[in-house]
Amino acid sequence: MRQGRDLVVDPQSHAGEVARFLNHVVRGPGRQDCWLWTGAIGSDGYGRFALRRGGWRQVGMVRPSRYALALALAGQPLPGEVRALHECDVTLCVRVVTEQELVAGVRPHVTAGTQRENMEQMVARGRGGGRPRLIARGAGLRARRERALALREAVRSGWDSAAVEEAMLGGQPRLW
Ligand SMILES: [Zn+2]
């Protein structure tokens, strides 16, 4: 994970990489919908995007949400200490809402924040970061990863609203 270093995504010089990234993103049709990552998913339930840049000895892995934040900066560096926060609480979401969209009432999805804000958000949403018992944390991780896998499966052949809704609910039976 290269969360410790600045990330630059230049629309021109990284055009091929950006295209490869966007190939793994399925956008929900609704105005408030998430845009979901459909590439690799790590054991933590977050996505993984491999960067193979010249000069890097090894493949660098970044979270797709972090890459999306850097992409939105259009070439300006995303500082290493900035964290990608998931306001929508969907780990696979890579949607960065523009200022104009926010003003127009679109809810935020992936936003830039500090490590402190990230921890506060994780605690508030029961994603660890506090001091939960290990067993509870393991179960939470598993559930988060399973939800991510189910969501990815739900959009494998394009956005399927019913399947997405079911995956968001974590496989709970529907109430009818
Ligand atoms: Zn979202």
PDB file of C-alpha atoms and ligand atoms in Angstrom:
ATOM      1  CA  MET A   1       0.000   0.000   0.000  1.00  0.00           C
ATOM      2  CA  ARG A   2       1.441   3.340  -1.022  1.00  0.00           C
ATOM      3  CA  GLN A   3      -0.633   5.481   1.266  1.00  0.00           C
ATOM      4  CA  GLY A   4       2.498   7.064   2.622  1.00  0.00           C
ATOM      5  CA  ARG A   5       3.519   8.801  -0.554  1.00  0.00           C
ATOM      6  CA  ASP A   6       2.088  11.503  -2.736  1.00  0.00           C
ATOM      7  CA  LEU A   7       0.076  10.250  -5.663  1.00  0.00           C
ATOM      8  CA  VAL A   8      -0.016  12.090  -8.974  1.00  0.00           C
ATOM      9  CA  VAL A   9      -2.456  11.047 -11.675  1.00  0.00           C
ATOM     10  CA  ASP A  10      -1.825  13.146 -14.732  1.00  0.00           C
ATOM     11  CA  PRO A  11      -4.623  12.926 -17.324  1.00  0.00           C
ATOM     12  CA  GLN A  12      -2.104  13.109 -20.176  1.00  0.00           C
ATOM     13  CA  SER A  13       0.991  11.207 -19.113  1.00  0.00           C
ATOM     14  CA  HIS A  14      -1.024   8.547 -17.251  1.00  0.00           C
ATOM     15  CA  ALA A  15      -3.797   8.294 -19.828  1.00  0.00           C
ATOM     16  CA  GLY A  16      -3.355   4.533 -20.330  1.00  0.00           C
ATOM     17  CA  GLU A  17      -3.363   3.869 -16.613  1.00  0.00           C
ATOM     18  CA  VAL A  18      -6.479   6.024 -16.149  1.00  0.00           C
ATOM     19  CA  ALA A  19      -8.243   4.090 -18.920  1.00  0.00           C
ATOM     20  CA  ARG A  20      -7.292   0.805 -17.229  1.00  0.00           C
ATOM     21  CA  PHE A  21      -8.666   2.168 -13.938  1.00  0.00           C
ATOM     22  CA  LEU A  22     -11.959   3.309 -15.479  1.00  0.00           C
ATOM     23  CA  ASN A  23     -12.347  -0.105 -17.125  1.00  0.00           C
ATOM     24  CA  HIS A  24     -12.835  -1.477 -13.615  1.00  0.00           C
ATOM     25  CA  VAL A  25     -15.488   1.044 -12.591  1.00  0.00           C
ATOM     26  CA  VAL A  26     -19.240   0.576 -13.025  1.00  0.00           C
ATOM     27  CA  ARG A  27     -21.285   3.734 -12.496  1.00  0.00           C
ATOM     28  CA  GLY A  28     -24.730   3.510 -10.974  1.00  0.00           C
ATOM     29  CA  PRO A  29     -27.401   5.091 -13.171  1.00  0.00           C
ATOM     30  CA  GLY A  30     -29.011   7.073 -10.360  1.00  0.00           C
ATOM     31  CA  ARG A  31     -28.049  10.612  -9.391  1.00  0.00           C
ATOM     32  CA  GLN A  32     -27.001   9.518  -5.881  1.00  0.00           C
ATOM     33  CA  ASP A  33     -25.622   6.108  -6.813  1.00  0.00           C
ATOM     34  CA  CYS A  34     -22.144   4.853  -6.043  1.00  0.00           C
ATOM     35  CA  TRP A  35     -19.582   4.125  -8.712  1.00  0.00           C
ATOM     36  CA  LEU A  36     -18.230   0.691  -7.872  1.00  0.00           C
ATOM     37  CA  TRP A  37     -14.773  -0.783  -8.282  1.00  0.00           C
ATOM     38  CA  THR A  38     -14.896  -4.191  -9.979  1.00  0.00           C
ATOM     39  CA  GLY A  39     -11.190  -5.042  -9.958  1.00  0.00           C
ATOM     40  CA  ALA A  40      -9.130  -6.765  -7.268  1.00  0.00           C
ATOM     41  CA  ILE A  41     -10.384  -6.737  -3.671  1.00  0.00           C
ATOM     42  CA  GLY A  42      -8.076  -7.131  -0.671  1.00  0.00           C
ATOM     43  CA  SER A  43      -8.669  -9.111   2.507  1.00  0.00           C
ATOM     44  CA  ASP A  44      -9.820  -5.872   4.162  1.00  0.00           C
ATOM     45  CA  GLY A  45     -12.762  -5.497   1.776  1.00  0.00           C
ATOM     46  CA  TYR A  46     -11.228  -2.525  -0.025  1.00  0.00           C
ATOM     47  CA  GLY A  47     -10.185  -2.568  -3.660  1.00  0.00           C
ATOM     48  CA  ARG A  48      -6.648  -2.781  -4.987  1.00  0.00           C
ATOM     49  CA  PHE A  49      -5.352  -1.093  -8.118  1.00  0.00           C
ATOM     50  CA  ALA A  50      -1.880  -1.988  -9.375  1.00  0.00           C
ATOM     51  CA  LEU A  51       0.343   0.779 -10.703  1.00  0.00           C
ATOM     52  CA  ARG A  52       3.252  -0.160 -12.929  1.00  0.00           C
ATOM     53  CA  ARG A  53       5.043   3.081 -13.443  1.00  0.00           C
ATOM     54  CA  GLY A  54       8.451   3.629 -14.954  1.00  0.00           C
ATOM     55  CA  GLY A  55      11.135   3.784 -12.310  1.00  0.00           C
ATOM     56  CA  TRP A  56       9.096   1.870  -9.732  1.00  0.00           C
ATOM     57  CA  ARG A  57      10.957  -1.354  -9.040  1.00  0.00           C
ATOM     58  CA  GLN A  58       7.862  -3.124  -7.874  1.00  0.00           C
ATOM     59  CA  VAL A  59       4.216  -2.936  -8.650  1.00  0.00           C
ATOM     60  CA  GLY A  60       2.612  -0.332  -6.448  1.00  0.00           C
ATOM     61  CA  MET A  61      -0.809  -1.023  -4.989  1.00  0.00           C
ATOM     62  CA  VAL A  62      -3.245   1.750  -4.164  1.00  0.00           C
ATOM     63  CA  ARG A  63      -6.816   1.795  -3.006  1.00  0.00           C
ATOM     64  CA  PRO A  64      -9.060   2.697  -5.937  1.00  0.00           C
ATOM     65  CA  SER A  65     -10.813   5.348  -3.831  1.00  0.00           C
ATOM     66  CA  ARG A  66      -7.465   7.028  -3.270  1.00  0.00           C
ATOM     67  CA  TYR A  67      -6.661   6.821  -6.972  1.00  0.00           C
ATOM     68  CA  ALA A  68     -10.043   8.395  -7.744  1.00  0.00           C
ATOM     69  CA  LEU A  69      -9.238  11.314  -5.424  1.00  0.00           C
ATOM     70  CA  ALA A  70      -5.908  11.864  -7.184  1.00  0.00           C
ATOM     71  CA  LEU A  71      -7.597  11.579 -10.576  1.00  0.00           C
ATOM     72  CA  ALA A  72     -10.056  14.305  -9.574  1.00  0.00           C
ATOM     73  CA  LEU A  73      -7.084  16.597  -8.882  1.00  0.00           C
ATOM     74  CA  ALA A  74      -6.128  16.381 -12.568  1.00  0.00           C
ATOM     75  CA  GLY A  75      -2.387  16.217 -12.113  1.00  0.00           C
ATOM     76  CA  GLN A  76      -1.997  18.001  -8.781  1.00  0.00           C
ATOM     77  CA  PRO A  77      -0.391  15.676  -6.211  1.00  0.00           C
ATOM     78  CA  LEU A  78      -2.607  14.028  -3.594  1.00  0.00           C
ATOM     79  CA  PRO A  79      -0.488  14.333  -0.421  1.00  0.00           C
ATOM     80  CA  GLY A  80       0.542  11.039   1.191  1.00  0.00           C
ATOM     81  CA  GLU A  81      -1.115  11.902   4.502  1.00  0.00           C
ATOM     82  CA  VAL A  82      -4.535  12.467   2.926  1.00  0.00           C
ATOM     83  CA  ARG A  83      -6.954   9.582   3.436  1.00  0.00           C
ATOM     84  CA  ALA A  84      -9.885   8.595   1.260  1.00  0.00           C
ATOM     85  CA  LEU A  85     -13.042   8.659   3.378  1.00  0.00           C
ATOM     86  CA  HIS A  86     -16.148   6.764   2.314  1.00  0.00           C
ATOM     87  CA  GLU A  87     -19.103   8.972   3.201  1.00  0.00           C
ATOM     88  CA  CYS A  88     -21.451   6.456   1.595  1.00  0.00           C
ATOM     89  CA  ASP A  89     -19.942   3.635   3.693  1.00  0.00           C
ATOM     90  CA  VAL A  90     -19.339   1.486   0.601  1.00  0.00           C
ATOM     91  CA  THR A  91     -15.720   0.316   0.523  1.00  0.00           C
ATOM     92  CA  LEU A  92     -15.723  -0.248  -3.246  1.00  0.00           C
ATOM     93  CA  CYS A  93     -17.056   3.207  -4.090  1.00  0.00           C
ATOM     94  CA  VAL A  94     -14.752   5.436  -6.173  1.00  0.00           C
ATOM     95  CA  ARG A  95     -17.133   8.297  -6.892  1.00  0.00           C
ATOM     96  CA  VAL A  96     -15.719  11.739  -6.197  1.00  0.00           C
ATOM     97  CA  VAL A  97     -18.549  14.258  -6.342  1.00  0.00           C
ATOM     98  CA  THR A  98     -17.703  17.635  -7.887  1.00  0.00           C
ATOM     99  CA  GLU A  99     -18.357  20.999  -6.219  1.00  0.00           C
ATOM    100  CA  GLN A 100     -21.144  21.714  -8.695  1.00  0.00           C
ATOM    101  CA  GLU A 101     -22.814  18.389  -7.932  1.00  0.00           C
ATOM    102  CA  LEU A 102     -22.588  19.034  -4.182  1.00  0.00           C
ATOM    103  CA  VAL A 103     -24.225  22.428  -4.626  1.00  0.00           C
ATOM    104  CA  ALA A 104     -26.918  20.719  -6.700  1.00  0.00           C
ATOM    105  CA  GLY A 105     -27.700  18.327  -3.854  1.00  0.00           C
ATOM    106  CA  VAL A 106     -25.701  15.229  -4.759  1.00  0.00           C
ATOM    107  CA  ARG A 107     -24.520  13.470  -1.599  1.00  0.00           C
ATOM    108  CA  PRO A 108     -20.765  13.014  -1.120  1.00  0.00           C
ATOM    109  CA  HIS A 109     -19.217   9.574  -1.650  1.00  0.00           C
ATOM    110  CA  VAL A 110     -15.403   9.491  -1.538  1.00  0.00           C
ATOM    111  CA  THR A 111     -13.877  12.553   0.119  1.00  0.00           C
ATOM    112  CA  ALA A 112     -10.400  13.595   1.208  1.00  0.00           C
ATOM    113  CA  GLY A 113      -9.759  13.642   4.926  1.00  0.00           C
ATOM    114  CA  THR A 114      -7.155  13.295   7.629  1.00  0.00           C
ATOM    115  CA  GLN A 115      -6.113  10.072   9.343  1.00  0.00           C
ATOM    116  CA  ARG A 116      -7.933  11.341  12.465  1.00  0.00           C
ATOM    117  CA  GLU A 117     -11.194  11.836  10.554  1.00  0.00           C
ATOM    118  CA  ASN A 118     -10.742   8.401   9.023  1.00  0.00           C
ATOM    119  CA  MET A 119     -10.414   6.784  12.460  1.00  0.00           C
ATOM    120  CA  GLU A 120     -13.416   8.689  13.817  1.00  0.00           C
ATOM    121  CA  GLN A 121     -15.512   7.582  10.865  1.00  0.00           C
ATOM    122  CA  MET A 122     -14.434   3.965  11.251  1.00  0.00           C
ATOM    123  CA  VAL A 123     -15.302   3.970  14.957  1.00  0.00           C
ATOM    124  CA  ALA A 124     -18.660   5.619  14.283  1.00  0.00           C
ATOM    125  CA  ARG A 125     -19.485   2.933  11.742  1.00  0.00           C
ATOM    126  CA  GLY A 126     -18.128  -0.017  13.644  1.00  0.00           C
ATOM    127  CA  ARG A 127     -15.287  -0.697  11.222  1.00  0.00           C
ATOM    128  CA  GLY A 128     -12.627  -1.045  13.860  1.00  0.00           C
ATOM    129  CA  GLY A 129     -10.055   1.573  14.707  1.00  0.00           C
ATOM    130  CA  GLY A 130     -11.117   1.690  18.344  1.00  0.00           C
ATOM    131  CA  ARG A 131     -10.229  -1.216  20.583  1.00  0.00           C
ATOM    132  CA  PRO A 132     -12.774  -3.913  19.774  1.00  0.00           C
ATOM    133  CA  ARG A 133     -12.158  -7.481  20.802  1.00  0.00           C
ATOM    134  CA  LEU A 134     -10.167  -9.366  18.185  1.00  0.00           C
ATOM    135  CA  ILE A 135     -12.952 -11.815  17.455  1.00  0.00           C
ATOM    136  CA  ALA A 136     -15.425  -9.039  16.775  1.00  0.00           C
ATOM    137  CA  ARG A 137     -12.924  -7.286  14.551  1.00  0.00           C
ATOM    138  CA  GLY A 138     -12.285 -10.468  12.560  1.00  0.00           C
ATOM    139  CA  ALA A 139     -16.002 -10.998  12.036  1.00  0.00           C
ATOM    140  CA  GLY A 140     -16.397  -7.369  10.948  1.00  0.00           C
ATOM    141  CA  LEU A 141     -13.581  -7.716   8.436  1.00  0.00           C
ATOM    142  CA  ARG A 142     -15.060 -10.887   6.995  1.00  0.00           C
ATOM    143  CA  ALA A 143     -18.501  -9.323   6.697  1.00  0.00           C
ATOM    144  CA  ARG A 144     -17.028  -6.246   5.009  1.00  0.00           C
ATOM    145  CA  ARG A 145     -15.106  -8.354   2.502  1.00  0.00           C
ATOM    146  CA  GLU A 146     -18.106 -10.576   1.786  1.00  0.00           C
ATOM    147  CA  ARG A 147     -20.250  -7.510   1.173  1.00  0.00           C
ATOM    148  CA  ALA A 148     -17.612  -6.135  -1.205  1.00  0.00           C
ATOM    149  CA  LEU A 149     -17.419  -9.438  -3.109  1.00  0.00           C
ATOM    150  CA  ALA A 150     -21.212  -9.597  -3.364  1.00  0.00           C
ATOM    151  CA  LEU A 151     -21.362  -6.006  -4.634  1.00  0.00           C
ATOM    152  CA  ARG A 152     -18.713  -6.660  -7.260  1.00  0.00           C
ATOM    153  CA  GLU A 153     -20.627  -9.732  -8.393  1.00  0.00           C
ATOM    154  CA  ALA A 154     -23.842  -7.683  -8.572  1.00  0.00           C
ATOM    155  CA  VAL A 155     -22.382  -5.347 -11.207  1.00  0.00           C
ATOM    156  CA  ARG A 156     -20.263  -7.859 -13.109  1.00  0.00           C
ATOM    157  CA  SER A 157     -22.442  -7.583 -16.221  1.00  0.00           C
ATOM    158  CA  GLY A 158     -23.449  -3.986 -15.670  1.00  0.00           C
ATOM    159  CA  TRP A 159     -25.416  -2.306 -12.895  1.00  0.00           C
ATOM    160  CA  ASP A 160     -28.213  -4.561 -11.625  1.00  0.00           C
ATOM    161  CA  SER A 161     -30.192  -2.436  -9.142  1.00  0.00           C
ATOM    162  CA  ALA A 162     -31.953  -5.355  -7.444  1.00  0.00           C
ATOM    163  CA  ALA A 163     -28.696  -7.291  -7.034  1.00  0.00           C
ATOM    164  CA  VAL A 164     -26.879  -4.184  -5.777  1.00  0.00           C
ATOM    165  CA  GLU A 165     -29.597  -3.510  -3.226  1.00  0.00           C
ATOM    166  CA  GLU A 166     -29.451  -7.073  -2.000  1.00  0.00           C
ATOM    167  CA  ALA A 167     -25.656  -6.997  -1.715  1.00  0.00           C
ATOM    168  CA  MET A 168     -25.836  -3.692   0.211  1.00  0.00           C
ATOM    169  CA  LEU A 169     -28.146  -5.348   2.718  1.00  0.00           C
ATOM    170  CA  GLY A 170     -25.506  -8.020   3.233  1.00  0.00           C
ATOM    171  CA  GLY A 171     -27.496 -10.960   1.957  1.00  0.00           C
ATOM    172  CA  GLN A 172     -30.359 -10.531   4.399  1.00  0.00           C
ATOM    173  CA  PRO A 173     -33.616 -11.916   3.087  1.00  0.00           C
ATOM    174  CA  ARG A 174     -35.957  -9.385   1.588  1.00  0.00           C
ATOM    175  CA  LEU A 175     -39.100  -8.520   3.451  1.00  0.00           C
ATOM    176  CA  TRP A 176     -41.707  -9.970   1.163  1.00  0.00           C
TER     177      TRP A 176
HETATM  178 ZN    ZN B   1     -20.607   5.749  -2.894  1.00  0.00          ZN
END
